[in-house]
PDB file of C-alpha atoms (C1' of nucleotides) in Angstrom:
ATOM      1  CA  MET A   1      45.003  23.577   8.837  1.00 60.00           C
ATOM      2  CA  ASP A   2      48.559  24.470   9.651  1.00 86.00           C
ATOM      3  CA  TYR A   3      49.914  21.128  10.678  1.00 96.00           C
ATOM      4  CA  GLN A   4      52.660  21.685   8.223  1.00 97.00           C
ATOM      5  CA  SER A   5      54.532  24.243  10.323  1.00 97.00           C
ATOM      6  CA  ALA A   6      53.886  22.154  13.412  1.00 98.00           C
ATOM      7  CA  ILE A   7      55.424  19.027  12.048  1.00 98.00           C
ATOM      8  CA  THR A   8      58.378  21.095  10.733  1.00 98.00           C
ATOM      9  CA  ALA A   9      58.847  22.595  14.127  1.00 98.00           C
ATOM     10  CA  LEU A  10      58.763  19.174  15.803  1.00 98.00           C
ATOM     11  CA  ALA A  11      61.331  17.881  13.406  1.00 98.00           C
ATOM     12  CA  ASP A  12      64.260  19.367  15.268  1.00 98.00           C
ATOM     13  CA  PRO A  13      65.656  17.269  18.189  1.00 98.00           C
ATOM     14  CA  THR A  14      66.397  20.366  20.329  1.00 98.00           C
ATOM     15  CA  ARG A  15      62.909  21.501  19.969  1.00 98.00           C
ATOM     16  CA  ARG A  16      61.504  18.152  20.900  1.00 98.00           C
ATOM     17  CA  ILE A  17      63.624  18.303  24.116  1.00 98.00           C
ATOM     18  CA  ILE A  18      62.181  21.841  24.823  1.00 98.00           C
ATOM     19  CA  ILE A  19      58.700  20.391  24.280  1.00 98.00           C
ATOM     20  CA  ASP A  20      59.410  17.469  26.726  1.00 98.00           C
ATOM     21  CA  ARG A  21      60.578  19.973  29.368  1.00 98.00           C
ATOM     22  CA  LEU A  22      57.187  21.739  29.052  1.00 98.00           C
ATOM     23  CA  ARG A  23      55.231  18.601  29.649  1.00 98.00           C
ATOM     24  CA  GLY A  24      54.858  19.243  33.289  1.00 97.00           C
ATOM     25  CA  GLY A  25      53.682  22.786  32.873  1.00 97.00           C
ATOM     26  CA  ALA A  26      54.806  26.291  31.941  1.00 98.00           C
ATOM     27  CA  LEU A  27      58.387  27.423  32.296  1.00 98.00           C
ATOM     28  CA  PRO A  28      60.443  30.589  31.789  1.00 98.00           C
ATOM     29  CA  VAL A  29      63.182  30.620  29.187  1.00 98.00           C
ATOM     30  CA  ALA A  30      66.061  30.452  31.688  1.00 97.00           C
ATOM     31  CA  ALA A  31      64.575  27.263  33.241  1.00 98.00           C
ATOM     32  CA  ILE A  32      64.207  25.681  29.876  1.00 98.00           C
ATOM     33  CA  ALA A  33      67.686  26.488  28.839  1.00 98.00           C
ATOM     34  CA  LYS A  34      69.157  25.239  32.107  1.00 96.00           C
ATOM     35  CA  ASP A  35      71.597  22.336  31.657  1.00 94.00           C
ATOM     36  CA  MET A  36      71.033  22.185  27.902  1.00 97.00           C
ATOM     37  CA  ASP A  37      73.833  21.695  25.457  1.00 96.00           C
ATOM     38  CA  VAL A  38      72.928  24.864  23.472  1.00 98.00           C
ATOM     39  CA  SER A  39      72.957  28.516  24.428  1.00 98.00           C
ATOM     40  CA  ARG A  40      70.016  30.498  25.759  1.00 98.00           C
ATOM     41  CA  PRO A  41      69.494  32.590  22.650  1.00 98.00           C
ATOM     42  CA  ALA A  42      69.241  29.318  20.633  1.00 98.00           C
ATOM     43  CA  VAL A  43      66.479  28.202  22.878  1.00 98.00           C
ATOM     44  CA  SER A  44      64.779  31.589  22.433  1.00 98.00           C
ATOM     45  CA  GLN A  45      64.903  31.098  18.635  1.00 98.00           C
ATOM     46  CA  HIS A  46      63.472  27.615  19.009  1.00 98.00           C
ATOM     47  CA  LEU A  47      60.689  28.945  21.216  1.00 98.00           C
ATOM     48  CA  ARG A  48      59.976  31.491  18.547  1.00 98.00           C
ATOM     49  CA  VAL A  49      59.644  28.713  15.912  1.00 98.00           C
ATOM     50  CA  LEU A  50      57.411  26.635  18.199  1.00 98.00           C
ATOM     51  CA  SER A  51      55.128  29.635  19.013  1.00 98.00           C
ATOM     52  CA  ASP A  52      54.747  30.542  15.338  1.00 97.00           C
ATOM     53  CA  ALA A  53      53.729  26.950  14.629  1.00 98.00           C
ATOM     54  CA  GLY A  54      51.050  27.247  17.267  1.00 97.00           C
ATOM     55  CA  LEU A  55      52.503  24.631  19.502  1.00 98.00           C
ATOM     56  CA  LEU A  56      53.336  26.976  22.361  1.00 98.00           C
ATOM     57  CA  THR A  57      51.658  29.871  24.218  1.00 98.00           C
ATOM     58  CA  VAL A  58      53.469  32.786  25.651  1.00 98.00           C
ATOM     59  CA  THR A  59      52.341  34.666  28.767  1.00 97.00           C
ATOM     60  CA  PRO A  60      54.605  37.528  29.885  1.00 96.00           C
ATOM     61  CA  SER A  61      54.821  37.497  33.667  1.00 93.00           C
ATOM     62  CA  GLY A  62      56.669  40.587  34.840  1.00 92.00           C
ATOM     63  CA  ASN A  63      60.303  40.147  34.132  1.00 91.00           C
ATOM     64  CA  ARG A  64      59.982  36.758  32.525  1.00 96.00           C
ATOM     65  CA  ARG A  65      58.002  35.067  29.901  1.00 98.00           C
ATOM     66  CA  LEU A  66      56.301  31.769  30.474  1.00 98.00           C
ATOM     67  CA  TYR A  67      55.991  29.139  27.662  1.00 98.00           C
ATOM     68  CA  ALA A  68      53.528  26.410  27.782  1.00 98.00           C
ATOM     69  CA  ILE A  69      52.336  23.779  25.378  1.00 98.00           C
ATOM     70  CA  ALA A  70      49.229  24.690  23.310  1.00 98.00           C
ATOM     71  CA  PRO A  71      46.951  21.655  23.254  1.00 97.00           C
ATOM     72  CA  GLU A  72      45.160  22.863  20.133  1.00 96.00           C
ATOM     73  CA  GLY A  73      48.350  22.978  18.155  1.00 97.00           C
ATOM     74  CA  VAL A  74      49.185  19.368  19.049  1.00 98.00           C
ATOM     75  CA  ASP A  75      45.573  18.374  18.253  1.00 97.00           C
ATOM     76  CA  GLU A  76      46.086  19.619  14.715  1.00 96.00           C
ATOM     77  CA  LEU A  77      48.982  17.160  14.153  1.00 97.00           C
ATOM     78  CA  ARG A  78      46.863  14.552  15.820  1.00 97.00           C
ATOM     79  CA  ARG A  79      44.037  14.920  13.394  1.00 97.00           C
ATOM     80  CA  TYR A  80      46.295  14.953  10.402  1.00 97.00           C
ATOM     81  CA  LEU A  81      47.908  11.628  11.563  1.00 97.00           C
ATOM     82  CA  ASP A  82      44.529  10.251  12.240  1.00 97.00           C
ATOM     83  CA  THR A  83      43.367  10.675   8.675  1.00 97.00           C
ATOM     84  CA  LEU A  84      46.725   9.300   7.443  1.00 98.00           C
ATOM     85  CA  TRP A  85      46.279   6.300   9.701  1.00 97.00           C
ATOM     86  CA  ASP A  86      42.727   5.664   8.525  1.00 97.00           C
ATOM     87  CA  ASP A  87      43.679   5.809   4.837  1.00 98.00           C
ATOM     88  CA  ALA A  88      46.698   3.568   5.492  1.00 97.00           C
ATOM     89  CA  LEU A  89      44.545   0.895   7.262  1.00 97.00           C
ATOM     90  CA  THR A  90      41.840   0.838   4.549  1.00 97.00           C
ATOM     91  CA  ALA A  91      44.513   0.619   1.818  1.00 97.00           C
ATOM     92  CA  PHE A  92      46.164  -2.109   3.709  1.00 95.00           C
ATOM     93  CA  ALA A  93      42.980  -4.088   4.240  1.00 95.00           C
ATOM     94  CA  ARG A  94      41.995  -3.741   0.514  1.00 93.00           C
ATOM     95  CA  ALA A  95      45.406  -4.834  -0.542  1.00 90.00           C
ATOM     96  CA  ALA A  96      45.159  -7.937   1.535  1.00 85.00           C
ATOM     97  CA  GLU A  97      41.648  -8.716   0.199  1.00 82.00           C
ATOM     98  CA  GLU A  98      42.697  -8.339  -3.420  1.00 76.00           C
ATOM     99  CA  LYS A  99      45.728 -10.439  -2.749  1.00 69.00           C
ATOM    100  CA  ALA A 100      43.562 -13.248  -1.323  1.00 74.00           C
ATOM    101  CA  LYS A 101      41.162 -12.996  -4.284  1.00 59.00           C
ATOM    102  CA  GLY A 102      44.206 -13.234  -6.614  1.00 56.00           C
ATOM    103  CA  LYS A 103      45.272 -16.395  -4.922  1.00 49.00           C
ATOM    104  CA  THR A 104      41.977 -18.189  -5.211  1.00 48.00           C
ATOM    105  CA  LYS A 105      41.405 -17.312  -8.915  1.00 40.00           C
TER     106      LYS A 105
ATOM    107  CA  MET B   1      60.238   3.825  19.736  1.00 60.00           C
ATOM    108  CA  ASP B   2      61.646   5.301  16.614  1.00 86.00           C
ATOM    109  CA  TYR B   3      59.038   8.121  16.174  1.00 96.00           C
ATOM    110  CA  GLN B   4      62.058  10.504  15.959  1.00 97.00           C
ATOM    111  CA  SER B   5      63.021   9.479  12.371  1.00 97.00           C
ATOM    112  CA  ALA B   6      59.444   9.242  11.400  1.00 98.00           C
ATOM    113  CA  ILE B   7      58.674  12.825  12.388  1.00 98.00           C
ATOM    114  CA  THR B   8      61.990  13.879  10.721  1.00 98.00           C
ATOM    115  CA  ALA B   9      60.862  12.106   7.528  1.00 98.00           C
ATOM    116  CA  LEU B  10      57.451  13.760   7.462  1.00 98.00           C
ATOM    117  CA  ALA B  11      59.046  17.168   7.962  1.00 98.00           C
ATOM    118  CA  ASP B  12      59.868  17.510   4.232  1.00 98.00           C
ATOM    119  CA  PRO B  13      57.031  18.744   1.972  1.00 98.00           C
ATOM    120  CA  THR B  14      57.975  16.645  -0.924  1.00 98.00           C
ATOM    121  CA  ARG B  15      57.801  13.533   1.263  1.00 98.00           C
ATOM    122  CA  ARG B  16      54.345  14.506   2.483  1.00 98.00           C
ATOM    123  CA  ILE B  17      53.202  14.781  -1.080  1.00 98.00           C
ATOM    124  CA  ILE B  18      54.545  11.309  -1.712  1.00 98.00           C
ATOM    125  CA  ILE B  19      52.669  10.007   1.368  1.00 98.00           C
ATOM    126  CA  ASP B  20      49.519  11.614   0.166  1.00 98.00           C
ATOM    127  CA  ARG B  21      49.887   9.877  -3.242  1.00 98.00           C
ATOM    128  CA  LEU B  22      50.127   6.554  -1.396  1.00 98.00           C
ATOM    129  CA  ARG B  23      46.923   7.099   0.633  1.00 98.00           C
ATOM    130  CA  GLY B  24      44.875   5.222  -1.976  1.00 97.00           C
ATOM    131  CA  GLY B  25      47.244   2.190  -2.040  1.00 97.00           C
ATOM    132  CA  ALA B  26      50.583   0.979  -3.134  1.00 98.00           C
ATOM    133  CA  LEU B  27      52.311   2.519  -6.212  1.00 98.00           C
ATOM    134  CA  PRO B  28      55.523   1.991  -8.166  1.00 98.00           C
ATOM    135  CA  VAL B  29      58.178   4.637  -8.257  1.00 98.00           C
ATOM    136  CA  ALA B  30      57.391   6.021 -11.728  1.00 97.00           C
ATOM    137  CA  ALA B  31      53.690   6.463 -10.882  1.00 98.00           C
ATOM    138  CA  ILE B  32      54.696   8.410  -7.745  1.00 98.00           C
ATOM    139  CA  ALA B  33      57.141  10.637  -9.614  1.00 97.00           C
ATOM    140  CA  LYS B  34      54.667  11.270 -12.425  1.00 96.00           C
ATOM    141  CA  ASP B  35      53.694  15.005 -12.738  1.00 94.00           C
ATOM    142  CA  MET B  36      55.811  15.925  -9.761  1.00 97.00           C
ATOM    143  CA  ASP B  37      58.217  18.920  -9.782  1.00 96.00           C
ATOM    144  CA  VAL B  38      61.172  16.815  -8.799  1.00 98.00           C
ATOM    145  CA  SER B  39      63.088  14.132 -10.656  1.00 98.00           C
ATOM    146  CA  ARG B  40      62.545  10.485 -10.235  1.00 98.00           C
ATOM    147  CA  PRO B  41      65.850   9.828  -8.502  1.00 98.00           C
ATOM    148  CA  ALA B  42      64.793  12.477  -5.985  1.00 98.00           C
ATOM    149  CA  VAL B  43      61.641  10.605  -5.395  1.00 98.00           C
ATOM    150  CA  SER B  44      63.721   7.441  -4.885  1.00 98.00           C
ATOM    151  CA  GLN B  45      65.891   9.137  -2.270  1.00 98.00           C
ATOM    152  CA  HIS B  46      62.774  10.274  -0.461  1.00 98.00           C
ATOM    153  CA  LEU B  47      61.263   6.847  -0.586  1.00 98.00           C
ATOM    154  CA  ARG B  48      64.500   5.552   0.928  1.00 98.00           C
ATOM    155  CA  VAL B  49      64.128   8.013   3.801  1.00 98.00           C
ATOM    156  CA  LEU B  50      60.554   7.100   4.369  1.00 98.00           C
ATOM    157  CA  SER B  51      61.240   3.407   4.306  1.00 98.00           C
ATOM    158  CA  ASP B  52      64.178   3.722   6.752  1.00 97.00           C
ATOM    159  CA  ALA B  53      61.741   5.666   9.095  1.00 98.00           C
ATOM    160  CA  GLY B  54      59.385   2.690   8.991  1.00 97.00           C
ATOM    161  CA  LEU B  55      56.714   4.718   7.260  1.00 98.00           C
ATOM    162  CA  LEU B  56      56.674   2.723   4.050  1.00 98.00           C
ATOM    163  CA  THR B  57      56.889  -0.894   3.036  1.00 98.00           C
ATOM    164  CA  VAL B  58      58.531  -2.050  -0.125  1.00 98.00           C
ATOM    165  CA  THR B  59      57.464  -5.145  -2.132  1.00 97.00           C
ATOM    166  CA  PRO B  60      59.457  -5.823  -5.266  1.00 96.00           C
ATOM    167  CA  SER B  61      57.081  -7.011  -8.066  1.00 94.00           C
ATOM    168  CA  GLY B  62      59.134  -8.075 -11.110  1.00 93.00           C
ATOM    169  CA  ASN B  63      60.520  -5.109 -12.793  1.00 92.00           C
ATOM    170  CA  ARG B  64      59.068  -2.570 -10.321  1.00 97.00           C
ATOM    171  CA  ARG B  65      58.941  -1.898  -6.665  1.00 98.00           C
ATOM    172  CA  LEU B  66      55.690  -1.152  -4.931  1.00 98.00           C
ATOM    173  CA  TYR B  67      55.619   1.264  -2.065  1.00 98.00           C
ATOM    174  CA  ALA B  68      52.801   1.478   0.416  1.00 98.00           C
ATOM    175  CA  ILE B  69      52.138   3.296   3.698  1.00 98.00           C
ATOM    176  CA  ALA B  70      53.034   1.138   6.813  1.00 98.00           C
ATOM    177  CA  PRO B  71      50.279   1.645   9.341  1.00 97.00           C
ATOM    178  CA  GLU B  72      52.616   0.661  12.256  1.00 96.00           C
ATOM    179  CA  GLY B  73      55.049   3.472  11.440  1.00 97.00           C
ATOM    180  CA  VAL B  74      52.222   6.009  11.470  1.00 98.00           C
ATOM    181  CA  ASP B  75      50.910   4.545  14.667  1.00 97.00           C
ATOM    182  CA  GLU B  76      54.171   5.241  16.442  1.00 96.00           C
ATOM    183  CA  LEU B  77      53.807   8.978  15.660  1.00 97.00           C
ATOM    184  CA  ARG B  78      50.142   8.779  16.777  1.00 97.00           C
ATOM    185  CA  ARG B  79      51.099   7.339  20.203  1.00 97.00           C
ATOM    186  CA  TYR B  80      53.787   9.982  20.763  1.00 97.00           C
ATOM    187  CA  LEU B  81      51.469  12.783  19.977  1.00 97.00           C
ATOM    188  CA  ASP B  82      48.784  11.185  22.155  1.00 97.00           C
ATOM    189  CA  THR B  83      51.094  11.226  25.229  1.00 97.00           C
ATOM    190  CA  LEU B  84      52.072  14.809  24.366  1.00 98.00           C
ATOM    191  CA  TRP B  85      48.527  15.677  24.103  1.00 97.00           C
ATOM    192  CA  ASP B  86      47.517  14.211  27.391  1.00 97.00           C
ATOM    193  CA  ASP B  87      50.400  15.897  29.199  1.00 98.00           C
ATOM    194  CA  ALA B  88      49.491  19.188  27.536  1.00 98.00           C
ATOM    195  CA  LEU B  89      45.919  18.910  28.707  1.00 97.00           C
ATOM    196  CA  THR B  90      46.566  18.053  32.254  1.00 97.00           C
ATOM    197  CA  ALA B  91      49.222  20.876  32.478  1.00 97.00           C
ATOM    198  CA  PHE B  92      46.653  23.199  31.010  1.00 95.00           C
ATOM    199  CA  ALA B  93      43.926  22.201  33.406  1.00 95.00           C
ATOM    200  CA  ARG B  94      46.286  22.454  36.413  1.00 93.00           C
ATOM    201  CA  ALA B  95      47.443  25.858  35.334  1.00 89.00           C
ATOM    202  CA  ALA B  96      43.812  26.979  35.055  1.00 85.00           C
ATOM    203  CA  GLU B  97      43.051  25.545  38.506  1.00 82.00           C
ATOM    204  CA  GLU B  98      45.872  27.205  40.226  1.00 76.00           C
ATOM    205  CA  LYS B  99      45.092  30.521  38.519  1.00 69.00           C
ATOM    206  CA  ALA B 100      41.598  30.273  39.852  1.00 73.00           C
ATOM    207  CA  LYS B 101      42.789  29.534  43.373  1.00 59.00           C
ATOM    208  CA  GLY B 102      45.113  32.454  43.255  1.00 56.00           C
ATOM    209  CA  LYS B 103      42.244  34.756  42.242  1.00 49.00           C
ATOM    210  CA  THR B 104      40.070  33.733  45.160  1.00 48.00           C
ATOM    211  CA  LYS B 105      42.816  34.000  47.740  1.00 40.00           C
TER     212      LYS B 105
ATOM    213  C1'  DA C   1      69.808 -12.669 -27.378  1.00 90.54           C
ATOM    214  C1'  DC C   2      69.166  -7.913 -27.718  1.00 90.54           C
ATOM    215  C1'  DG C   3      66.847  -3.452 -26.623  1.00 90.54           C
ATOM    216  C1'  DA C   4      63.897  -1.081 -23.655  1.00 90.54           C
ATOM    217  C1'  DA C   5      61.998  -0.109 -19.243  1.00 90.54           C
ATOM    218  C1'  DT C   6      62.225   0.420 -14.226  1.00 90.54           C
ATOM    219  C1'  DC C   7      64.798   1.545 -10.454  1.00 90.54           C
ATOM    220  C1'  DG C   8      68.733   2.433  -7.035  1.00 90.54           C
ATOM    221  C1'  DT C   9      73.178   4.832  -6.125  1.00 90.54           C
ATOM    222  C1'  DA C  10      77.293   8.056  -6.508  1.00 90.54           C
ATOM    223  C1'  DA C  11      79.089  12.541  -7.060  1.00 90.54           C
ATOM    224  C1'  DG C  12      78.522  17.238  -6.763  1.00 90.54           C
ATOM    225  C1'  DC C  13      76.279  21.654  -5.946  1.00 90.54           C
ATOM    226  C1'  DG C  14      73.399  25.178  -3.693  1.00 90.54           C
ATOM    227  C1'  DG C  15      70.334  26.839  -0.190  1.00 90.54           C
ATOM    228  C1'  DT C  16      68.376  26.544   4.152  1.00 90.54           C
ATOM    229  C1'  DG C  17      68.598  26.290   9.065  1.00 90.54           C
ATOM    230  C1'  DA C  18      70.754  25.798  13.665  1.00 90.54           C
ATOM    231  C1'  DC C  19      74.168  27.769  16.425  1.00 90.54           C
ATOM    232  C1'  DT C  20      77.312  31.336  18.713  1.00 90.54           C
ATOM    233  C1'  DT C  21      78.625  35.915  20.068  1.00 90.54           C
ATOM    234  C1'  DA C  22      77.373  40.517  20.782  1.00 90.54           C
ATOM    235  C1'  DC C  23      73.973  43.894  21.782  1.00 90.54           C
ATOM    236  C1'  DG C  24      69.631  46.433  23.314  1.00 90.54           C
ATOM    237  C1'  DG C  25      65.598  46.751  26.105  1.00 90.54           C
ATOM    238  C1'  DT C  26      62.627  46.066  30.077  1.00 90.54           C
ATOM    239  C1'  DA C  27      61.589  44.785  34.892  1.00 90.54           C
ATOM    240  C1'  DA C  28      63.094  43.747  39.611  1.00 90.54           C
ATOM    241  C1'  DG C  29      66.106  44.462  43.612  1.00 90.54           C
ATOM    242  C1'  DT C  30      68.575  47.605  46.906  1.00 90.54           C
TER     243       DT C  30
ATOM    244  C1'  DA D   1      69.014  55.991  40.538  1.00 90.54           C
ATOM    245  C1'  DC D   2      72.004  52.149  39.680  1.00 90.54           C
ATOM    246  C1'  DT D   3      72.893  47.708  39.212  1.00 90.54           C
ATOM    247  C1'  DT D   4      71.450  43.055  38.259  1.00 90.54           C
ATOM    248  C1'  DA D   5      68.484  39.641  36.055  1.00 90.54           C
ATOM    249  C1'  DC D   6      65.838  38.044  32.215  1.00 90.54           C
ATOM    250  C1'  DC D   7      64.966  37.946  27.547  1.00 90.54           C
ATOM    251  C1'  DG D   8      64.679  38.894  22.363  1.00 90.54           C
ATOM    252  C1'  DT D   9      67.115  40.063  18.058  1.00 90.54           C
ATOM    253  C1'  DA D  10      71.006  40.958  14.609  1.00 90.54           C
ATOM    254  C1'  DA D  11      74.941  39.330  12.219  1.00 90.54           C
ATOM    255  C1'  DG D  12      77.760  35.884  10.721  1.00 90.54           C
ATOM    256  C1'  DT D  13      79.508  31.055  10.228  1.00 90.54           C
ATOM    257  C1'  DC D  14      79.098  26.174   9.084  1.00 90.54           C
ATOM    258  C1'  DA D  15      77.174  21.672   8.526  1.00 90.54           C
ATOM    259  C1'  DC D  16      73.446  19.305   6.629  1.00 90.54           C
ATOM    260  C1'  DC D  17      69.915  18.216   3.347  1.00 90.54           C
ATOM    261  C1'  DG D  18      67.461  18.108  -1.074  1.00 90.54           C
ATOM    262  C1'  DC D  19      68.179  18.274  -5.926  1.00 90.54           C
ATOM    263  C1'  DT D  20      70.271  17.211 -10.562  1.00 90.54           C
ATOM    264  C1'  DT D  21      72.966  14.643 -13.851  1.00 90.54           C
ATOM    265  C1'  DA D  22      75.141  10.407 -14.777  1.00 90.54           C
ATOM    266  C1'  DC D  23      75.802   5.648 -14.341  1.00 90.54           C
ATOM    267  C1'  DG D  24      75.042   0.542 -13.296  1.00 90.54           C
ATOM    268  C1'  DA D  25      71.934  -3.400 -12.297  1.00 90.54           C
ATOM    269  C1'  DT D  26      67.956  -6.077 -12.936  1.00 90.54           C
ATOM    270  C1'  DT D  27      63.853  -7.498 -15.426  1.00 90.54           C
ATOM    271  C1'  DC D  28      60.333  -7.558 -19.185  1.00 90.54           C
ATOM    272  C1'  DG D  29      59.357  -7.689 -24.131  1.00 90.54           C
ATOM    273  C1'  DT D  30      60.083  -9.654 -28.800  1.00 90.54           C
TER     274       DT D  30
END
DNA sequence: ACGAATCGTAAGCGGTGACTTACGGTAAGT
DNA sequence: ACTTACCGTAAGTCACCGCTTACGATTCGT
């Protein structure tokens, strides 16, 4: 369960832009860095972080390297948030119930 | 759609610990900061960030202030990750399909 | 009314992280 | 073979963020 590094990776705005650019499918580094307000090496560093977090897959294709979103990595985050959401809901429901009981007493 | 501040807030390890302590229900600041490796003011600052991100609700109760997880804030993150997950899956499937077609040709 | 408890905020400091420039390495084009 | 394109990495700088200490405000207890 390495959702920790995944959420840390997604905390950076630039990295979220990169992720958004990869929603349509795999892209090489140059295409990702095109028309972005940071340099290409900066994008490479971000891709490194995202890959280490398990959010991206890298497939060398001749001269270039194709980066794509790894569904499994995203799913880890999803599962963490699901448990958090469940606990929050049950706690919320119990608090409302106890508050109602306190009112009537 | 303020999932941006929510994911930034959850990026900090100390804030995730705070969130975990609130899974069972609402707690005052002193109870949250108890047996934690940071000072109470630090916890207050983190609670501030989490509240601003919409992840916590604050209800003043006399002398103390009760913090609880806000299900709606968590849900925003969930929805963001759901769309990301969907896009990642469709992109993954299409990539596999095109790769198969390339093989047969 | 006075002291204690609970909590938020201000000021200041230190460390981490994001960025740029510069460079090296590999593959493709001619 | 030589040049060009694509990409990762190293070194260095700088702003931001998390932490502590100190202080002030509000509320409870007696």
